[in-house]
Amino acid sequence: MDKKALSEADIITKYILPAVDNAGWDAMTQLRQEVKLRDGKVIVRGQMGIRKTVKSADIVLYHKPNMPLAVIEAKANKHDIGKGMQQGLDYARLLEVPFIFASNGDGFIFHDKTASDGQPIETQISLDEFPSPEQLWNKFVAFKGYSEAQLPTITQDYHDDGSGKAPRYYQLQAINKSIEAIARGKDRILLVMATGTGKTYTAFQIIWRLWKAKQRKRILFLADRNILVDQSRTGDFQPFGKAMTKITGREVDPAYEVHLALYQALTGPEEYQKAYKQVNPNFFDLIVIDECHRGSAADDSAWREILEYFNSATQIGLTATPKETEEVSNIDYFGEPVYTYSLKEGIEDGFLAPYKVMRVDLDIDAFGWRPEEGQVDNNGELIDDRIYNGKDFDRNIIIDERTDLVAKTISAYLQRTDPMAKTIVFCNNINHAERMRQALINHNPEQVKKNDKYVMRITGDDEIGKGQLGNFINPKKSYPVIATTSELMTTGVDAKTCKLIVLDQNIKSMTKFKQIIGRGTRIDDRYNKLWFTILDFRKATELFADPAFDGESEQIKVTPDVIINGDKWITEDSPFNDDTPSEGDGMISEPNGPTDGDDWGSEPNDKKPFIK
């Protein structure tokens, strides 16, 4: 047999796996082959999206499932023995493992990041010298500085539902780093993970492992929207079964161990509303706060009192957007993040959808609007004589022609690309969302005749609209197609097939901007949702550019005329053919200054606008 002629797969089967097996590694629980680490970045060209090659490690060795120790990268024998080392080092960096092996079947190059001063980091060893599980684990424990008391918590099993589902590499890191920090005595933990990367699943595995290790016996999972609590209860948290309850009616039932609750169900301005005081301050020993940027870290927040009452509990904050303003700092409260996985990383890895940005410049926004002398509104009231600009429109004054032009532009874009593409239009308030709904209906008569739910207003005050939210986010349901909203859909809405995000809202904070963009970043290959578009009428993509977290991309600026009257959309001359990130790009360009805080709360419903 000519060893030089063997394929990489043959080298693995005939030489590498036998060497690993002889060293005592369990093929069922300690070894996985072709471990997918990156999903293949989506590259967008025109109206098409394709994936780059999936990145997989040849072999990953584990102390036990989901606790990686080493990476083995193989090459055919015609290559040098260390040919795969640099590739292996890249995979090891993602998994944060200190041991890397490269092999062509003749032996191994062993890269040991735990090597002490004076010892070589890379050595060549024979096939018979491959280290045993005990040898690598003992080196790992010494390298990490784990104590005997910490090991039972750190090595507690993950939940396995039997489906073969395994955490992605960044979820493993977030989970393991959180467990390690808690085992070392840290009682405030911050995890920053971009929207769509599985924060709730990550939180579940952290809670499950601490609960099963009997390190934390009573757990409180806090959120500020029913949809977040309900999705967790019926989804990722389901394995808790009868040990879990949702707090309702301001009653905390001590018979349960895992409690899911809205902030609003536990506290309020009146003393009788402070249901959390039904139990003593040491009742909960673990609290997980979902979307913790939404007020839990603010000194004057009503929610903060819950965290302070259960001050002795370990508290974990989850967020896609760590809030840092003069008033609120998650980092001041929780400390520096134990792990961060950014939108830029998610796009590069192929787990999140890239997006293209079209900023639509309206003349009325650029030059403002001034009433004629003595002009009155639709109610007969005199309009103040001043120049109104983008900050006023749809808050202090309503210009119906502007609303109509925005709706016409959105409709033209959809008609020329995909009229059935799920679309969210973010408006300034409920009144604005209703007027936008009407304008969109009038610009899409044929679609509305087919189904009167083609356009729906989905806001907090409208039960019929809220009732369609489930259909909107369900990929199997065609209608509604276009949802107009103001606050309700900014967070907690898992709209995997949303292909168009429209910004016609004066967004006042980086936090809110990231949450809104997160409505489109999920990928669904089954429904060909690989990328999405932002149609920006309010310059939000300039104001809140964050290249460090979101990456960078070119941003095309257009006028409504280009969209409404353009004839060439798929041709080389189309202004939309190249409005996509290049292969090395991520998101948004042109940073333009700091944020000025957030404006969360109940949905605004301005009753004061002047009507022209």
XYZ file of C-alpha atoms in Angstrom:
612
model
C 0.000 0.000 0.000
C 1.377 3.381 -1.048
C 0.764 5.596 1.967
C 1.441 8.722 -0.084
C -1.530 7.856 -2.320
C -4.017 7.605 0.555
C -6.686 10.273 0.931
C -7.088 12.412 4.036
C -10.102 10.297 5.028
C -8.008 7.121 4.725
C -5.252 8.637 6.890
C -7.808 9.429 9.588
C -9.340 5.943 9.487
C -6.148 3.880 9.215
C -3.729 5.878 11.382
C -5.140 8.739 13.436
C -8.257 7.103 14.915
C -6.394 3.912 15.911
C -3.750 6.041 17.676
C -6.445 7.953 19.570
C -8.286 4.731 20.417
C -5.110 3.077 21.707
C -4.566 6.045 24.014
C -7.879 5.275 25.741
C -10.308 7.807 24.270
C -13.975 6.727 24.218
C -15.279 7.028 20.643
C -18.874 7.431 21.861
C -18.486 10.205 24.432
C -15.054 11.766 23.911
C -14.592 11.995 20.151
C -16.496 13.674 17.335
C -15.548 13.883 13.674
C -16.364 16.641 11.181
C -17.450 19.055 13.906
C -19.100 22.011 12.172
C -17.859 25.235 13.712
C -18.865 27.790 11.083
C -21.939 27.532 8.892
C -20.530 29.194 5.793
C -20.853 32.965 5.467
C -23.667 34.146 3.206
C -22.474 36.228 0.252
C -25.118 38.431 -1.376
C -24.944 39.475 -5.002
C -27.889 41.407 -6.381
C -30.970 39.480 -5.316
C -29.121 36.188 -4.753
C -27.529 34.749 -1.616
C -25.040 31.879 -1.572
C -23.057 30.276 1.234
C -19.316 29.930 1.444
C -17.829 26.596 2.481
C -18.806 25.242 5.888
C -15.839 25.105 8.266
C -15.490 21.851 10.198
C -12.768 20.500 12.460
C -11.625 16.993 11.476
C -11.682 15.671 15.052
C -12.511 17.238 18.412
C -11.677 15.422 21.646
C -13.755 16.010 24.790
C -13.375 15.370 28.500
C -17.107 14.622 28.319
C -19.810 15.765 25.876
C -19.708 19.525 25.241
C -16.474 20.025 27.191
C -13.822 20.173 24.447
C -10.152 19.613 25.175
C -8.310 19.200 21.873
C -8.514 19.574 18.098
C -6.906 17.183 15.607
C -6.431 18.411 12.048
C -5.485 15.805 9.464
C -3.894 15.987 6.033
C -3.026 13.402 3.396
C 0.398 11.787 3.734
C 1.748 13.622 0.701
C 1.786 16.743 2.911
C 4.172 17.583 5.744
C 3.181 16.281 9.171
C 2.377 19.798 10.459
C 0.482 20.986 7.394
C -2.836 21.281 9.244
C -1.516 23.066 12.339
C -2.520 26.621 11.452
C -6.000 25.485 10.530
C -6.190 23.551 13.799
C -5.084 26.619 15.752
C -7.933 28.612 14.193
C -10.480 25.998 15.272
C -8.896 25.753 18.727
C -9.285 29.503 19.128
C -13.021 29.226 18.462
C -13.381 26.379 20.967
C -10.827 27.866 23.375
C -8.992 24.585 23.811
C -5.266 24.514 24.602
C -4.283 21.292 22.807
C -3.905 21.048 19.015
C -2.620 18.107 16.999
C -1.717 18.021 13.306
C -1.029 14.761 11.511
C -0.394 13.222 8.095
C -0.452 9.685 9.475
C 3.271 9.461 10.282
C 2.880 10.941 13.779
C 1.642 14.161 15.334
C 2.802 17.721 15.815
C 1.517 18.567 19.297
C 0.878 22.242 20.100
C 0.497 22.663 23.869
C -0.704 26.057 25.089
C -0.298 24.899 28.686
C 3.469 24.483 28.333
C 5.300 26.213 31.151
C 8.256 28.535 30.705
C 11.259 26.758 29.273
C 9.194 23.929 27.738
C 8.647 23.741 23.973
C 5.138 24.670 22.835
C 5.274 22.406 19.769
C 6.787 18.942 19.706
C 6.614 15.972 17.370
C 5.336 12.719 18.846
C 4.829 9.257 17.374
C 1.453 7.630 16.835
C 2.053 5.504 19.947
C 2.755 8.539 22.114
C -0.650 10.176 21.733
C -1.712 11.345 25.228
C -4.506 9.702 27.189
C -7.726 11.470 28.287
C -6.421 11.608 31.844
C -3.147 13.210 30.805
C -4.823 16.011 28.831
C -7.540 16.562 31.449
C -5.010 16.842 34.286
C -2.955 19.326 32.261
C -6.128 21.265 31.469
C -7.283 21.422 35.105
C -3.859 22.630 36.212
C -3.770 25.196 33.395
C -7.199 26.562 34.364
C -6.468 26.439 38.076
C -9.641 24.544 39.005
C -9.941 23.392 42.608
C -11.430 20.067 43.668
C -14.444 21.914 45.075
C -15.125 23.627 41.738
C -14.909 20.539 39.526
C -18.369 19.020 40.232
C -20.038 22.241 39.028
C -17.704 22.788 36.086
C -18.104 19.210 34.839
C -21.870 18.899 35.344
C -23.551 17.371 32.290
C -25.436 19.399 29.730
C -29.059 18.591 29.009
C -29.286 16.142 26.104
C -32.700 15.730 24.481
C -31.553 12.763 22.425
C -32.012 14.567 19.096
C -28.302 14.956 18.459
C -28.564 18.745 18.757
C -25.304 20.187 20.045
C -24.559 23.756 21.121
C -22.713 25.889 18.593
C -19.138 26.754 19.487
C -19.977 30.228 20.787
C -22.843 28.849 22.886
C -20.428 26.333 24.407
C -18.092 29.176 25.259
C -20.846 31.306 26.795
C -22.196 28.403 28.850
C -18.855 27.050 30.015
C -17.420 30.485 30.834
C -20.521 31.377 32.869
C -20.445 28.100 34.796
C -16.726 28.494 35.421
C -17.152 32.075 36.677
C -19.951 31.028 39.043
C -17.920 28.058 40.297
C -15.114 30.494 41.083
C -17.489 32.597 43.180
C -18.551 35.371 40.786
C -22.164 36.341 41.542
C -22.852 38.884 38.772
C -22.539 37.632 35.199
C -23.099 39.491 31.923
C -23.469 37.672 28.583
C -23.584 39.707 25.378
C -24.884 37.747 22.382
C -26.297 39.229 19.192
C -29.991 38.798 18.498
C -30.716 35.451 16.869
C -27.770 33.570 18.376
C -29.730 31.563 20.953
C -29.468 33.492 24.226
C -32.460 31.657 25.713
C -31.049 28.220 24.864
C -27.714 29.309 26.342
C -29.466 30.489 29.505
C -31.372 27.202 29.759
C -28.186 25.110 29.666
C -26.540 27.305 32.328
C -29.576 27.019 34.596
C -29.973 23.283 33.936
C -26.354 22.473 34.820
C -26.391 24.547 38.019
C -29.761 23.070 38.996
C -28.671 19.482 38.324
C -25.417 20.044 40.204
C -27.575 21.196 43.139
C -25.575 24.404 43.247
C -28.664 26.568 42.647
C -31.999 25.160 43.790
C -34.523 27.960 43.220
C -34.298 29.906 40.005
C -36.092 33.008 38.718
C -36.105 33.822 35.001
C -37.175 37.452 34.463
C -38.379 39.107 31.262
C -40.485 42.143 30.487
C -42.721 40.779 27.731
C -45.135 37.883 27.799
C -43.877 36.539 24.487
C -40.374 36.142 25.931
C -41.654 34.227 28.954
C -44.068 32.064 26.985
C -41.564 31.200 24.257
C -39.068 30.130 26.915
C -41.618 28.070 28.834
C -42.886 26.124 25.821
C -39.521 25.998 24.073
C -36.034 25.749 25.521
C -37.131 25.527 29.177
C -39.603 22.682 28.595
C -37.290 19.981 30.085
C -37.835 21.477 33.556
C -41.338 20.008 33.361
C -43.294 20.001 36.602
C -40.520 21.770 38.511
C -41.301 24.938 36.521
C -44.114 27.504 36.755
C -45.017 30.906 35.366
C -45.804 33.466 38.054
C -49.287 34.893 37.472
C -51.818 36.724 39.603
C -49.022 38.164 41.759
C -48.648 34.818 43.542
C -45.206 33.252 44.098
C -45.699 29.534 44.739
C -42.760 28.193 46.797
C -43.606 24.615 45.766
C -41.832 25.148 42.428
C -38.098 25.377 41.843
C -37.956 27.182 38.493
C -40.068 30.343 38.205
C -40.614 32.312 34.999
C -42.014 35.804 35.431
C -42.658 39.195 33.934
C -41.123 42.037 35.899
C -44.616 43.538 35.967
C -46.031 40.445 37.687
C -43.634 40.881 40.606
C -43.586 44.608 41.225
C -45.359 47.906 40.728
C -45.626 51.379 42.211
C -47.934 50.267 45.032
C -46.770 48.148 47.952
C -49.472 45.518 47.401
C -48.091 44.951 43.877
C -44.653 43.930 45.148
C -45.305 40.188 44.958
C -41.627 39.325 45.263
C -41.818 40.215 48.947
C -44.033 37.153 49.563
C -40.828 35.137 49.878
C -37.733 35.901 51.919
C -34.693 37.572 50.314
C -32.718 34.335 50.103
C -35.527 32.333 48.470
C -33.999 32.541 44.980
C -30.345 31.683 44.625
C -30.159 32.254 40.855
C -31.834 35.002 38.820
C -31.494 35.247 35.035
C -32.564 38.557 33.501
C -33.458 38.377 29.806
C -32.872 41.534 27.751
C -31.235 43.117 30.807
C -30.610 46.366 28.918
C -34.317 47.084 29.313
C -33.991 48.660 32.743
C -32.828 46.093 35.264
C -29.467 47.807 35.679
C -30.867 51.312 36.149
C -30.580 52.637 39.692
C -34.039 54.197 39.567
C -35.730 51.315 37.774
C -38.705 49.667 39.452
C -37.231 46.360 38.294
C -33.913 47.023 40.017
C -35.623 46.651 43.394
C -36.257 42.956 42.613
C -32.563 42.352 42.039
C -31.615 44.264 45.163
C -34.170 42.386 47.287
C -32.628 39.075 46.169
C -29.150 40.523 46.449
C -27.600 37.275 47.698
C -28.646 35.403 44.529
C -26.313 34.862 41.609
C -27.598 37.187 38.867
C -26.997 36.652 35.146
C -27.820 39.410 32.658
C -28.499 38.483 29.028
C -28.423 41.123 26.323
C -27.710 41.680 22.656
C -26.899 45.315 23.346
C -25.101 46.204 26.576
C -26.447 49.593 27.550
C -23.861 52.167 28.452
C -25.178 55.676 29.093
C -24.681 58.223 31.831
C -27.853 56.926 33.472
C -27.526 53.186 32.986
C -24.582 50.828 32.834
C -24.934 47.070 32.639
C -21.176 46.795 33.076
C -21.246 48.817 36.295
C -23.881 46.459 37.678
C -22.917 43.047 36.244
C -19.243 43.616 35.513
C -17.454 43.103 32.208
C -19.086 40.449 29.977
C -17.761 36.953 30.569
C -18.379 36.355 26.869
C -19.387 38.443 23.843
C -20.571 37.154 20.484
C -21.209 40.032 18.108
C -23.415 40.462 15.081
C -20.252 40.807 13.003
C -19.007 37.402 14.204
C -22.419 35.834 13.596
C -22.446 37.068 10.002
C -18.849 35.982 9.384
C -19.647 32.521 10.754
C -22.797 32.191 8.645
C -25.153 31.902 11.613
C -26.724 35.333 11.041
C -28.007 37.006 7.910
C -26.029 39.823 6.292
C -28.011 42.839 5.248
C -27.866 45.605 2.726
C -28.776 49.150 3.617
C -30.677 51.577 1.421
C -31.016 55.015 2.907
C -33.866 56.840 1.237
C -33.472 60.630 1.241
C -36.744 62.561 1.144
C -36.664 66.214 0.104
C -39.052 67.183 2.896
C -36.688 65.642 5.475
C -33.636 67.315 3.964
C -35.104 70.801 3.592
C -37.909 70.790 6.148
C -41.445 72.136 5.820
C -42.873 75.513 6.781
C -46.592 76.346 6.811
C -47.959 79.193 4.785
C -48.889 82.291 6.732
C -52.127 81.642 8.592
C -52.326 77.983 7.566
C -54.527 75.789 9.760
C -54.551 72.040 10.316
C -57.407 69.630 9.644
C -58.953 70.586 12.974
C -58.960 74.262 12.099
C -56.128 75.078 14.499
C -53.459 77.556 13.470
C -50.137 75.845 12.762
C -47.148 77.408 14.502
C -45.048 79.303 12.005
C -41.659 77.597 12.021
C -39.621 75.136 9.998
C -40.534 71.521 10.791
C -37.957 68.805 10.172
C -37.528 65.049 10.473
C -37.680 65.116 14.275
C -41.145 66.676 14.103
C -42.758 64.540 11.428
C -45.289 62.024 12.781
C -44.798 63.334 16.312
C -45.473 67.087 16.410
C -46.915 67.398 12.948
C -48.298 64.993 10.383
C -47.665 65.497 6.686
C -49.945 63.050 4.919
C -48.015 63.417 1.673
C -44.848 62.229 3.417
C -46.573 59.130 4.806
C -47.958 58.408 1.352
C -44.533 58.774 -0.275
C -42.921 56.384 2.244
C -45.682 53.815 1.684
C -45.367 54.207 -2.093
C -41.602 53.669 -1.903
C -41.939 50.549 0.270
C -44.599 49.138 -2.041
C -42.534 49.789 -5.156
C -39.550 48.020 -3.598
C -41.631 44.955 -2.739
C -43.402 44.871 -6.092
C -40.072 44.853 -7.914
C -38.420 42.273 -5.662
C -40.850 39.993 -3.798
C -44.385 41.200 -2.941
C -44.727 38.353 -0.409
C -41.518 39.133 1.516
C -42.287 39.496 5.218
C -41.801 43.166 6.111
C -41.801 45.139 9.382
C -42.328 48.902 9.188
C -41.212 50.668 12.379
C -43.156 53.882 12.971
C -42.933 56.680 15.547
C -46.103 55.779 17.433
C -49.376 53.882 17.207
C -51.105 56.701 15.345
C -48.291 56.731 12.786
C -48.437 52.928 12.457
C -52.181 53.107 11.718
C -51.773 55.809 9.080
C -48.930 53.837 7.503
C -51.156 50.740 7.420
C -53.823 52.667 5.534
C -51.310 54.150 3.081
C -49.764 50.742 2.375
C -53.187 49.221 1.763
C -53.950 51.919 -0.781
C -50.673 51.291 -2.600
C -51.181 47.513 -2.708
C -54.818 47.123 -3.856
C -54.299 43.898 -5.793
C -52.560 42.172 -2.883
C -55.178 43.376 -0.393
C -57.982 42.096 -2.642
C -56.363 38.652 -2.529
C -56.172 38.745 1.286
C -57.207 41.634 3.507
C -54.502 40.663 6.012
C -51.747 41.575 3.537
C -51.054 44.643 5.704
C -51.724 44.610 9.451
C -50.978 47.007 12.280
C -49.433 44.996 15.117
C -49.230 47.256 18.169
C -49.742 46.849 21.898
C -53.185 48.445 21.939
C -54.772 46.311 19.217
C -55.873 42.797 20.132
C -56.730 41.849 16.552
C -53.309 42.917 15.340
C -51.520 41.228 18.223
C -53.508 38.113 17.438
C -51.837 38.004 14.013
C -48.315 38.164 15.433
C -48.053 34.374 15.556
C -49.042 34.111 11.896
C -46.573 36.808 10.918
C -43.604 35.019 12.499
C -44.724 31.564 11.297
C -42.794 30.741 8.092
C -45.640 28.451 6.986
C -48.175 31.282 7.064
C -48.208 33.668 4.102
C -50.216 36.399 5.810
C -49.795 39.019 7.187
C -47.010 40.092 4.825
C -46.460 43.678 6.011
C -46.655 44.593 9.702
C -46.662 48.229 10.802
C -45.645 48.731 14.416
C -43.986 51.122 16.836
C -42.634 49.334 19.947
C -44.266 45.914 20.232
C -42.081 44.151 17.651
C -38.734 45.693 18.563
C -37.688 42.716 20.688
C -38.639 39.133 21.447
C -40.197 38.536 18.012
C -38.554 35.573 16.295
C -39.360 36.524 12.684
C -36.973 34.172 10.886
C -38.300 34.896 7.411
C -38.438 38.706 7.690
C -36.687 40.031 4.573
C -37.347 43.770 4.798
C -36.941 46.107 7.779
C -38.263 49.630 7.198
C -37.087 52.409 9.504
C -39.491 55.350 9.561
C -38.999 55.973 13.258
C -36.802 58.527 15.024
C -34.667 56.022 16.900
C -32.968 57.588 19.918
C -30.553 54.921 21.073
C -28.047 52.388 19.861
C -29.754 49.775 22.021
C -33.101 50.140 20.327
C -31.521 50.289 16.882
C -29.757 46.966 17.428
C -32.946 45.357 18.703
C -34.890 46.496 15.650
C -32.230 45.280 13.213
C -32.211 41.981 15.088
C -35.716 41.266 13.787
C -34.150 40.427 10.428
C -30.840 38.759 11.282
C -32.118 35.197 11.623
C -31.466 32.769 8.777
C -33.907 30.139 7.533
C -32.417 28.084 4.702
C -35.652 26.136 4.237
C -37.466 29.278 3.142
C -34.509 30.828 1.307
C -34.095 33.555 3.924
C -30.352 34.170 3.774
C -30.163 37.986 3.877
C -32.381 40.999 4.332
C -32.686 44.650 3.436
C -32.991 47.774 5.547
C -34.944 50.613 3.965
C -33.970 53.604 6.076
C -36.005 56.834 5.860
C -34.624 58.432 9.065
C -30.806 58.122 8.778
C -30.695 55.701 11.706
C -28.092 53.555 9.964
C -25.734 56.540 9.962
C -26.451 57.729 13.490
C -25.940 54.336 15.112
C -23.144 52.804 13.100
C -21.138 50.465 15.334
C -18.439 48.823 13.199
C -16.807 47.049 16.154
C -19.959 45.039 16.942
C -21.823 45.049 13.629
C -19.019 45.129 11.084
C -18.845 47.534 8.175
C -20.385 47.770 4.737
C -21.076 50.217 2.009
C -24.359 52.059 2.277
C -26.272 53.118 -0.816
C -28.236 56.354 -0.736
C -31.228 56.694 -3.048
C -34.260 58.886 -3.612
C -37.820 57.575 -3.871
C -37.677 58.254 -7.616
C -34.939 55.669 -8.047
C -37.109 53.011 -6.422
C -40.551 54.001 -7.670
C -39.622 54.779 -11.287
C -36.568 52.556 -11.725
C -36.885 50.058 -14.583
C -33.674 48.090 -14.143
C -33.540 46.006 -10.990
C -31.677 42.852 -11.805
C -29.483 44.221 -14.568
C -25.950 45.477 -14.143
C -27.209 49.062 -14.175
C -29.572 48.515 -11.258
C -28.782 50.658 -8.224
C -29.696 47.644 -6.099
C -27.429 45.151 -7.805
C -24.374 46.157 -5.786
C -25.952 47.513 -2.614
C -24.689 44.513 -0.691
C -21.718 43.956 1.614
C -18.594 42.808 -0.155
C -17.073 39.547 1.037
C -15.020 41.208 3.738
C -17.789 43.499 4.929
C -20.424 43.247 7.585
C -22.819 46.076 8.107
C -22.964 49.828 8.290
C -20.676 52.721 7.466
C -20.440 56.418 8.340
C -20.424 56.576 12.152
C -21.863 59.900 13.186
C -21.734 60.436 16.913
C -22.811 58.962 20.227
C -26.218 57.756 21.310
C -28.411 59.682 23.666
C -30.105 57.068 25.773
C -33.110 54.840 25.352
C -36.840 55.411 25.340
C -38.330 52.103 26.395
C -41.730 51.928 28.028
C -45.318 51.548 26.965
C -46.008 52.195 23.307
C -46.319 55.918 22.571
C -49.659 57.026 21.184
C -49.338 60.735 20.549
C -52.688 62.494 20.520
C -51.259 65.951 19.767
C -50.065 66.075 16.166
C -51.137 68.793 13.805
C -52.654 67.471 10.622
C -51.936 69.017 7.282
